[in-house]
Tab-separated table of C-alpha atoms in Angstrom:
chain	number	residue	atom	x	y	z
A	187	MET	CA	107.494	106.053	113.131
A	188	LYS	CA	104.289	107.306	111.556
A	189	SER	CA	104.583	104.838	108.659
A	190	ASN	CA	105.155	102.013	111.147
A	191	LYS	CA	101.958	102.967	112.981
A	192	ARG	CA	100.042	102.867	109.743
A	193	ARG	CA	101.527	99.514	108.752
A	194	ASP	CA	100.649	98.047	112.147
A	195	ALA	CA	97.076	99.304	111.823
A	196	LEU	CA	96.780	97.827	108.348
A	197	LYS	CA	98.034	94.385	109.389
A	198	THR	CA	94.529	93.440	110.474
A	199	MET	CA	93.199	94.126	107.000
A	200	ALA	CA	92.975	91.316	104.471
A	201	VAL	CA	95.968	91.236	102.161
A	202	GLY	CA	95.545	91.095	98.397
A	203	SER	CA	91.892	91.572	97.471
A	204	GLY	CA	91.198	93.893	100.406
A	205	LEU	CA	94.081	96.246	99.745
A	206	ALA	CA	93.516	96.091	96.005
A	207	LEU	CA	90.158	97.692	96.653
A	208	LEU	CA	91.907	100.890	97.719
A	209	THR	CA	92.809	101.707	94.121
A	210	PRO	CA	91.203	104.800	92.488
A	211	GLY	CA	87.435	104.757	92.679
A	212	ILE	CA	84.608	104.606	90.207
A	213	LEU	CA	83.442	108.224	90.359
A	214	VAL	CA	84.599	110.561	87.627
A	215	SER	CA	85.247	114.253	88.113
A	216	CYS	CA	87.039	117.010	86.261
A	217	THR	CA	90.721	117.105	87.211
A	218	GLN	CA	91.437	120.352	88.984
A	219	LYS	CA	94.662	122.286	88.534
A	220	THR	CA	96.779	121.937	91.690
A	221	GLU	CA	99.960	123.790	90.750
A	222	LYS	CA	100.343	127.123	89.062
A	223	THR	CA	102.639	127.077	86.068
A	224	ALA	CA	105.818	128.975	86.751
A	225	ALA	CA	106.157	132.130	84.712
A	226	GLU	CA	108.927	132.187	82.139
A	227	GLY	CA	112.214	132.756	83.897
A	228	ASP	CA	110.817	131.870	87.355
A	229	THR	CA	112.142	128.966	89.395
A	230	PRO	CA	109.673	126.043	89.226
A	231	PRO	CA	107.934	125.385	92.558
A	232	THR	CA	109.397	122.633	94.731
A	233	LYS	CA	107.223	119.540	94.658
A	234	LYS	CA	106.049	118.610	98.136
A	235	SER	CA	106.118	115.039	99.418
A	236	LYS	CA	103.248	115.605	101.874
A	237	VAL	CA	100.169	117.795	102.010
A	238	GLY	CA	99.883	120.145	104.966
A	239	VAL	CA	96.321	120.089	106.288
A	240	ALA	CA	94.547	122.689	108.422
A	241	LEU	CA	91.397	121.620	110.270
A	242	VAL	CA	88.671	124.265	110.517
A	243	GLY	CA	86.463	123.557	113.531
A	244	LEU	CA	87.746	121.482	116.431
A	245	GLY	CA	84.630	119.667	117.587
A	246	TYR	CA	84.243	115.944	118.201
A	247	TYR	CA	84.977	114.786	114.653
A	248	SER	CA	88.223	116.737	114.354
A	249	THR	CA	89.318	115.989	117.918
A	250	ASP	CA	88.502	112.300	118.200
A	251	LEU	CA	88.850	111.113	114.595
A	252	LEU	CA	90.572	113.405	112.100
A	253	ALA	CA	93.507	114.528	114.233
A	254	PRO	CA	94.302	110.949	115.377
A	255	ALA	CA	93.911	109.749	111.785
A	256	LEU	CA	96.409	112.359	110.599
A	257	GLN	CA	98.985	110.627	112.820
A	258	LEU	CA	98.564	107.520	110.641
A	259	THR	CA	98.597	109.110	107.190
A	260	GLU	CA	101.524	108.881	104.778
A	261	ASN	CA	100.590	111.570	102.235
A	262	CYS	CA	99.464	114.371	104.567
A	263	TYR	CA	99.966	115.734	108.056
A	264	LEU	CA	98.317	118.096	110.545
A	265	ALA	CA	99.870	121.459	109.731
A	266	GLY	CA	97.432	123.942	111.252
A	267	ILE	CA	94.109	124.640	112.929
A	268	VAL	CA	91.341	127.226	112.826
A	269	THR	CA	89.289	127.697	115.989
A	270	GLY	CA	87.383	130.413	117.777
A	271	THR	CA	88.237	128.977	121.200
A	272	PRO	CA	91.621	130.069	122.644
A	273	SER	CA	91.728	127.165	125.097
A	274	LYS	CA	91.413	124.689	122.227
A	275	ALA	CA	94.175	126.465	120.342
A	276	SER	CA	96.493	126.121	123.336
A	277	ALA	CA	95.644	122.472	123.913
A	278	TRP	CA	96.156	121.492	120.269
A	279	LYS	CA	99.388	123.492	120.060
A	280	GLU	CA	100.794	121.565	123.007
A	281	LYS	CA	99.494	118.141	121.951
A	282	TYR	CA	100.483	118.265	118.290
A	283	GLY	CA	103.335	120.768	118.264
A	284	ILE	CA	101.542	123.197	115.958
A	285	PRO	CA	103.507	126.437	115.516
A	286	ASP	CA	101.842	129.723	116.409
A	287	LYS	CA	101.974	130.908	112.795
A	288	ASN	CA	99.744	127.988	111.761
A	289	ILE	CA	97.016	128.688	114.327
A	290	TYR	CA	94.138	130.838	113.091
A	291	ASN	CA	90.775	132.088	114.288
A	292	TYR	CA	87.719	132.924	112.220
A	293	ASP	CA	88.607	136.614	112.010
A	294	ASN	CA	92.105	136.189	110.546
A	295	PHE	CA	91.266	133.036	108.563
A	296	ASP	CA	91.724	134.682	105.157
A	297	SER	CA	95.390	135.409	105.882
A	298	ILE	CA	95.981	131.662	105.596
A	299	LYS	CA	96.584	132.366	101.897
A	300	ASP	CA	100.114	133.505	102.771
A	301	ASN	CA	101.012	130.329	104.662
A	302	ALA	CA	103.010	127.928	102.495
A	303	ASP	CA	102.816	125.200	105.164
A	304	ILE	CA	99.092	124.725	104.518
A	305	ASP	CA	98.046	123.130	101.233
A	306	ALA	CA	94.561	121.837	102.060
A	307	ILE	CA	91.850	123.136	104.359
A	308	TYR	CA	89.408	120.635	105.848
A	309	VAL	CA	86.112	122.351	106.723
A	310	VAL	CA	84.581	120.556	109.723
A	311	LEU	CA	81.871	123.033	110.699
A	312	PRO	CA	78.056	122.912	110.896
A	313	PRO	CA	76.518	122.556	107.392
A	314	SER	CA	75.228	126.130	107.339
A	315	MET	CA	78.842	127.350	107.455
A	316	HIS	CA	80.244	125.099	104.732
A	317	GLU	CA	79.576	127.391	101.794
A	318	GLU	CA	81.249	130.412	103.373
A	319	TYR	CA	84.394	128.637	104.495
A	320	VAL	CA	84.826	126.500	101.398
A	321	ILE	CA	84.640	129.627	99.242
A	322	ARG	CA	87.008	131.534	101.523
A	323	ALA	CA	89.462	128.629	101.485
A	324	ALA	CA	89.269	128.427	97.687
A	325	ASN	CA	89.807	132.186	97.393
A	326	ALA	CA	92.904	131.734	99.550
A	327	GLY	CA	94.222	129.343	96.899
A	328	LYS	CA	94.002	126.251	99.090
A	329	HIS	CA	92.595	122.862	98.150
A	330	VAL	CA	89.400	122.142	100.060
A	331	TRP	CA	88.117	119.084	101.872
A	332	CYS	CA	84.566	119.570	103.137
A	333	GLU	CA	82.805	117.343	105.633
A	334	LYS	CA	79.396	115.980	104.753
A	335	PRO	CA	76.666	117.019	104.246
A	336	MET	CA	78.196	119.248	101.603
A	337	ALA	CA	75.796	122.130	102.328
A	338	VAL	CA	72.170	122.929	103.127
A	339	THR	CA	70.995	123.712	99.570
A	340	SER	CA	71.971	122.588	96.098
A	341	GLN	CA	72.658	126.228	95.171
A	342	GLU	CA	75.207	126.481	97.977
A	343	CYS	CA	76.840	123.289	96.691
A	344	GLN	CA	77.073	124.715	93.185
A	345	ASN	CA	78.556	127.959	94.518
A	346	MET	CA	81.251	125.939	96.288
A	347	ILE	CA	82.042	123.950	93.145
A	348	ASP	CA	82.232	127.121	91.065
A	349	ALA	CA	84.551	128.872	93.550
A	350	CYS	CA	86.996	125.957	93.593
A	351	LYS	CA	87.028	125.709	89.797
A	352	LYS	CA	87.544	129.460	89.492
A	353	ASN	CA	90.543	129.311	91.821
A	354	GLY	CA	92.021	126.145	90.278
A	355	VAL	CA	91.874	124.096	93.474
A	356	GLN	CA	90.496	120.657	94.219
A	357	LEU	CA	87.265	120.174	96.136
A	358	THR	CA	86.440	116.841	97.719
A	359	ILE	CA	83.685	115.837	100.145
A	360	GLY	CA	84.446	113.771	103.247
A	361	TYR	CA	82.616	110.594	102.245
A	362	ARG	CA	84.869	108.170	104.119
A	363	LEU	CA	83.025	105.079	102.868
A	364	HIS	CA	84.129	105.677	99.270
A	365	HIS	CA	87.635	104.882	100.526
A	366	GLU	CA	86.565	101.882	102.632
A	367	PRO	CA	87.478	98.348	101.418
A	368	ASN	CA	84.225	96.565	102.297
A	369	THR	CA	82.228	99.262	100.533
A	370	GLN	CA	84.532	98.985	97.548
A	371	GLU	CA	83.942	95.232	97.410
A	372	TYR	CA	80.141	95.333	97.526
A	373	ARG	CA	80.074	98.136	94.964
A	374	LYS	CA	82.246	96.061	92.667
A	375	ILE	CA	79.816	93.131	92.966
A	376	ILE	CA	76.868	95.362	92.075
A	377	ASN	CA	78.544	97.416	89.350
A	378	GLU	CA	79.922	94.347	87.582
A	379	GLY	CA	76.565	92.558	87.768
A	380	LYS	CA	78.022	89.554	89.567
A	381	LEU	CA	74.618	88.835	91.137
A	382	GLY	CA	72.600	89.857	88.101
A	383	LYS	CA	70.372	92.890	87.958
A	384	VAL	CA	69.248	94.676	91.110
A	385	LYS	CA	65.567	94.080	91.853
A	386	SER	CA	65.008	96.146	95.023
A	387	LEU	CA	66.830	97.668	97.977
A	388	LYS	CA	66.295	98.547	101.628
A	389	CYS	CA	68.626	100.735	103.628
A	390	ALA	CA	68.594	102.416	107.039
A	391	ALA	CA	71.089	104.535	108.938
A	392	GLY	CA	70.459	105.949	112.367
A	393	TYR	CA	71.379	106.204	116.016
A	394	ARG	CA	69.819	107.534	119.185
A	395	GLU	CA	70.883	111.182	119.338
A	396	ASN	CA	70.646	112.303	122.950
A	397	ARG	CA	72.031	115.805	122.548
A	398	THR	CA	69.420	118.554	122.692
A	399	ASP	CA	71.363	121.760	121.964
A	400	HIS	CA	73.626	120.802	119.071
A	401	TRP	CA	73.599	122.084	115.483
A	402	LYS	CA	71.735	118.890	114.617
A	403	GLN	CA	68.722	120.279	116.476
A	404	LYS	CA	68.912	123.757	114.933
A	405	LYS	CA	67.276	124.413	111.576
A	406	GLU	CA	69.311	127.548	110.888
A	407	MET	CA	72.535	125.518	111.188
A	408	GLY	CA	71.495	122.701	108.876
A	409	GLY	CA	70.006	120.438	111.521
A	410	GLY	CA	67.628	117.530	111.193
A	411	VAL	CA	68.398	113.889	110.545
A	412	ILE	CA	68.045	114.050	106.747
A	413	TYR	CA	71.189	116.181	106.369
A	414	ASP	CA	73.303	114.084	108.708
A	415	MET	CA	72.483	110.369	108.765
A	416	GLY	CA	70.138	110.772	105.801
A	417	VAL	CA	73.080	111.206	103.453
A	418	TYR	CA	74.272	107.697	104.412
A	419	SER	CA	70.907	106.179	103.496
A	420	ILE	CA	70.874	108.037	100.195
A	421	GLN	CA	74.417	106.919	99.485
A	422	GLY	CA	73.454	103.354	100.395
A	423	ALA	CA	70.659	103.420	97.832
A	424	ARG	CA	72.821	104.938	95.116
A	425	CYS	CA	75.845	102.728	95.725
A	426	GLY	CA	73.731	99.644	96.388
A	427	THR	CA	71.895	99.918	93.070
A	428	GLY	CA	74.819	101.327	91.124
A	429	MET	CA	72.381	103.819	89.613
A	430	GLU	CA	71.043	107.330	90.082
A	431	PRO	CA	67.420	107.783	91.258
A	432	ILE	CA	64.932	109.265	88.820
A	433	ALA	CA	62.304	110.247	91.399
A	434	VAL	CA	61.237	110.349	95.022
A	435	VAL	CA	58.014	108.334	94.922
A	436	SER	CA	56.964	109.224	98.461
A	437	ALA	CA	58.441	110.538	101.686
A	438	LYS	CA	57.493	111.061	105.305
A	439	THR	CA	59.150	113.200	107.967
A	440	THR	CA	58.456	112.721	111.675
A	441	SER	CA	59.456	114.518	114.840
A	442	THR	CA	59.193	111.909	117.582
A	443	ARG	CA	60.480	114.501	120.074
A	444	PRO	CA	58.806	117.776	119.030
A	445	ASP	CA	60.192	119.535	122.079
A	446	ILE	CA	63.693	118.992	120.613
A	447	TYR	CA	63.136	118.788	116.854
A	448	GLN	CA	61.157	121.946	116.187
A	449	ASP	CA	60.538	124.351	113.287
A	450	GLY	CA	59.860	121.540	110.849
A	451	LEU	CA	62.926	119.494	111.771
A	452	ALA	CA	62.501	115.713	111.770
A	453	ASP	CA	64.389	113.056	113.674
A	454	VAL	CA	62.958	110.284	111.469
A	455	VAL	CA	62.690	110.391	107.673
A	456	GLU	CA	61.458	107.617	105.397
A	457	ALA	CA	61.345	107.671	101.605
A	458	VAL	CA	60.921	105.499	98.540
A	459	LEU	CA	63.307	106.262	95.684
A	460	GLU	CA	62.711	105.061	92.145
A	461	PHE	CA	65.662	104.027	89.987
A	462	PRO	CA	65.792	103.166	86.283
A	463	GLY	CA	64.089	99.919	85.332
A	464	GLY	CA	61.448	100.284	88.026
A	465	VAL	CA	63.865	99.435	90.851
A	466	MET	CA	62.544	100.747	94.160
A	467	ALA	CA	64.649	101.591	97.200
A	468	GLU	CA	63.097	102.012	100.640
A	469	ILE	CA	65.314	104.159	102.826
A	470	LYS	CA	65.081	105.330	106.417
A	471	THR	CA	67.184	107.556	108.602
A	472	SER	CA	66.753	108.228	112.295
A	473	PHE	CA	67.993	110.094	115.341
A	474	ALA	CA	65.529	108.040	117.415
A	475	GLU	CA	66.904	104.492	117.076
A	476	ASN	CA	70.064	102.538	116.369
A	477	THR	CA	69.837	101.018	112.904
A	478	ASN	CA	72.396	100.431	110.162
A	479	PHE	CA	71.927	98.006	107.283
A	480	LEU	CA	71.849	97.723	103.508
A	481	THR	CA	70.021	94.860	101.780
A	482	VAL	CA	70.116	94.526	98.005
A	483	GLU	CA	67.896	91.939	96.333
A	484	CYS	CA	69.412	90.817	93.042
A	485	GLU	CA	68.439	88.273	90.402
A	486	ASP	CA	70.972	85.786	91.709
A	487	GLY	CA	70.708	86.353	95.434
A	488	THR	CA	70.853	88.881	98.254
A	489	LEU	CA	73.743	91.130	99.188
A	490	ALA	CA	73.495	92.239	102.821
A	491	MET	CA	75.756	94.667	104.678
A	492	GLU	CA	75.319	95.224	108.423
A	493	PRO	CA	76.563	97.632	109.493
A	494	PHE	CA	77.199	99.316	106.179
A	495	SER	CA	78.337	102.735	107.379
A	496	GLY	CA	80.014	102.350	110.780
A	497	TYR	CA	83.423	103.819	111.584
A	498	ALA	CA	84.649	100.211	111.765
A	499	GLY	CA	83.165	96.720	111.670
A	500	VAL	CA	81.599	97.183	108.222
A	501	LYS	CA	80.900	93.713	106.852
A	502	GLY	CA	78.427	91.682	104.850
A	503	THR	CA	77.553	88.572	102.910
A	504	SER	CA	76.386	87.553	99.454
A	505	PRO	CA	76.133	84.270	97.546
A	506	LEU	CA	79.744	84.977	96.548
A	507	GLY	CA	80.906	84.766	100.168
A	508	GLU	CA	81.726	86.949	103.146
A	509	ILE	CA	82.675	90.600	102.788
A	510	ASN	CA	84.903	91.418	105.723
A	511	HIS	CA	88.133	93.428	105.636
A	512	PRO	CA	88.684	94.485	109.269
A	513	TYR	CA	90.539	97.507	110.580
A	514	GLU	CA	90.383	99.785	113.583
A	515	VAL	CA	89.155	103.338	114.149
A	516	PRO	CA	90.249	105.828	112.728
A	517	MET	CA	91.612	104.021	109.659
A	518	GLN	CA	88.650	105.067	107.479
A	519	GLN	CA	89.527	108.713	107.976
A	520	ALA	CA	93.231	108.002	107.415
A	521	MET	CA	92.528	106.194	104.141
A	522	GLN	CA	90.210	108.998	103.047
A	523	MET	CA	92.705	111.782	103.719
A	524	ASP	CA	95.617	109.823	102.249
A	525	ASN	CA	93.704	109.279	99.008
A	526	ASP	CA	92.633	112.912	98.850
A	527	ALA	CA	96.181	114.093	99.545
A	528	LYS	CA	97.518	111.783	96.836
A	529	SER	CA	95.166	113.435	94.348
A	530	ILE	CA	96.684	116.785	95.244
A	531	LEU	CA	100.275	115.543	95.046
A	532	GLU	CA	99.735	113.792	91.712
A	533	ASN	CA	97.213	116.285	90.288
A	534	THR	CA	94.671	113.553	89.610
A	535	ALA	CA	90.884	113.379	89.908
A	536	VAL	CA	89.527	113.132	93.435
A	537	ARG	CA	87.418	110.142	94.380
A	538	VAL	CA	84.516	112.181	95.809
A	539	PRO	CA	84.232	115.507	93.963
A	540	GLY	CA	81.866	118.301	94.876
A	541	GLU	CA	79.454	117.069	92.226
A	542	GLU	CA	78.905	113.923	94.301
A	543	GLY	CA	77.879	115.930	97.337
A	544	LEU	CA	75.632	118.076	95.148
A	545	ARG	CA	73.777	114.988	93.879
A	546	ASP	CA	72.902	113.968	97.433
A	547	ILE	CA	71.670	117.415	98.456
A	548	ARG	CA	69.423	117.525	95.404
A	549	ILE	CA	67.918	114.237	96.570
A	550	VAL	CA	67.554	115.616	100.112
A	551	GLU	CA	65.640	118.598	98.714
A	552	ALA	CA	63.385	116.297	96.674
A	553	ILE	CA	62.661	114.114	99.715
A	554	LEU	CA	61.675	117.154	101.784
A	555	LYS	CA	59.501	118.461	98.946
A	556	SER	CA	57.761	115.105	98.551
A	557	ALA	CA	57.130	114.906	102.302
A	558	GLU	CA	55.691	118.436	102.309
A	559	THR	CA	53.441	118.047	99.274
A	560	GLY	CA	52.625	114.353	99.431
A	561	ASN	CA	53.524	114.089	95.750
A	562	ARG	CA	56.068	112.235	93.641
A	563	VAL	CA	59.033	114.461	92.861
A	564	SER	CA	61.099	113.836	89.738
A	565	LEU	CA	64.870	114.215	89.858
């Protein structure tokens, strides 16, 4: 029944070129060990056909997107939850049939190491909590999926990478767009130089955030627009040029609602990134307005995606034709988790390793430093 649901959802996607774009991605990472070698004389471990996933943090993203997406996946399933709210535990238990032994709170979380039903832990908590729970999950011997932004500092990101390598488990960051067919198509156009060299780029990602007491408005929890929507703009610049930036030329942070975005937090951030060959990318991210586009000027024409980072409806155009492989929410999350689960099952490199999240946080830090000092910051 679950496979039928997934097939029905995929029927709206273009056949052939669209589905071909779901093959393993461009990013390279070190393959992590996913199975311990049986000691001599021991019975080899039984190979699982599906990855059991536990969601840590049952806020909006887990409730409205990840849990529904896990009903569509073929390579993984919702095996457990971690929550500090008893009423949520009861509701999820009833809705998804989760056994009591697979329901944890933050105090007994570490005992998850003894649960063979759970193979991967998806950390869906405020950014300030990512480092702690990724490391605890890795120490429990579980593969780790971490929602973006990866963490608040580059040092935290590195600590997470080191912990997963030490424990021989995979670490992947929840960049859904790396698994998305329209994104895969425009990246292919850029990376293969089908429109010639990139000359310049503009990118913006934002929405009107009306909440006032969320982690996004709290500095100590990793708040501010640059950590949330800002990562999309940075990713747009990196994927849209097919290169890594060499410097933040300039940056500006603004709090348009200083009563809400306090303690140095900004709800609007603008920056100019410099890429090799003198290619400049103007990026913007905002909690004050709805904006979502990526425009890449190339030698042989313009590639334009709008929206470029929505949960659905991602589409664009170039001189080569329309880019439009439609699907419905929450297929992005289902494709992401299926690909990540497949990497675990087949012991292959993940599409979005921890190193990818680390690169973005280093750029975030450079943008904030440039905005503070008014100087160019090399990367």
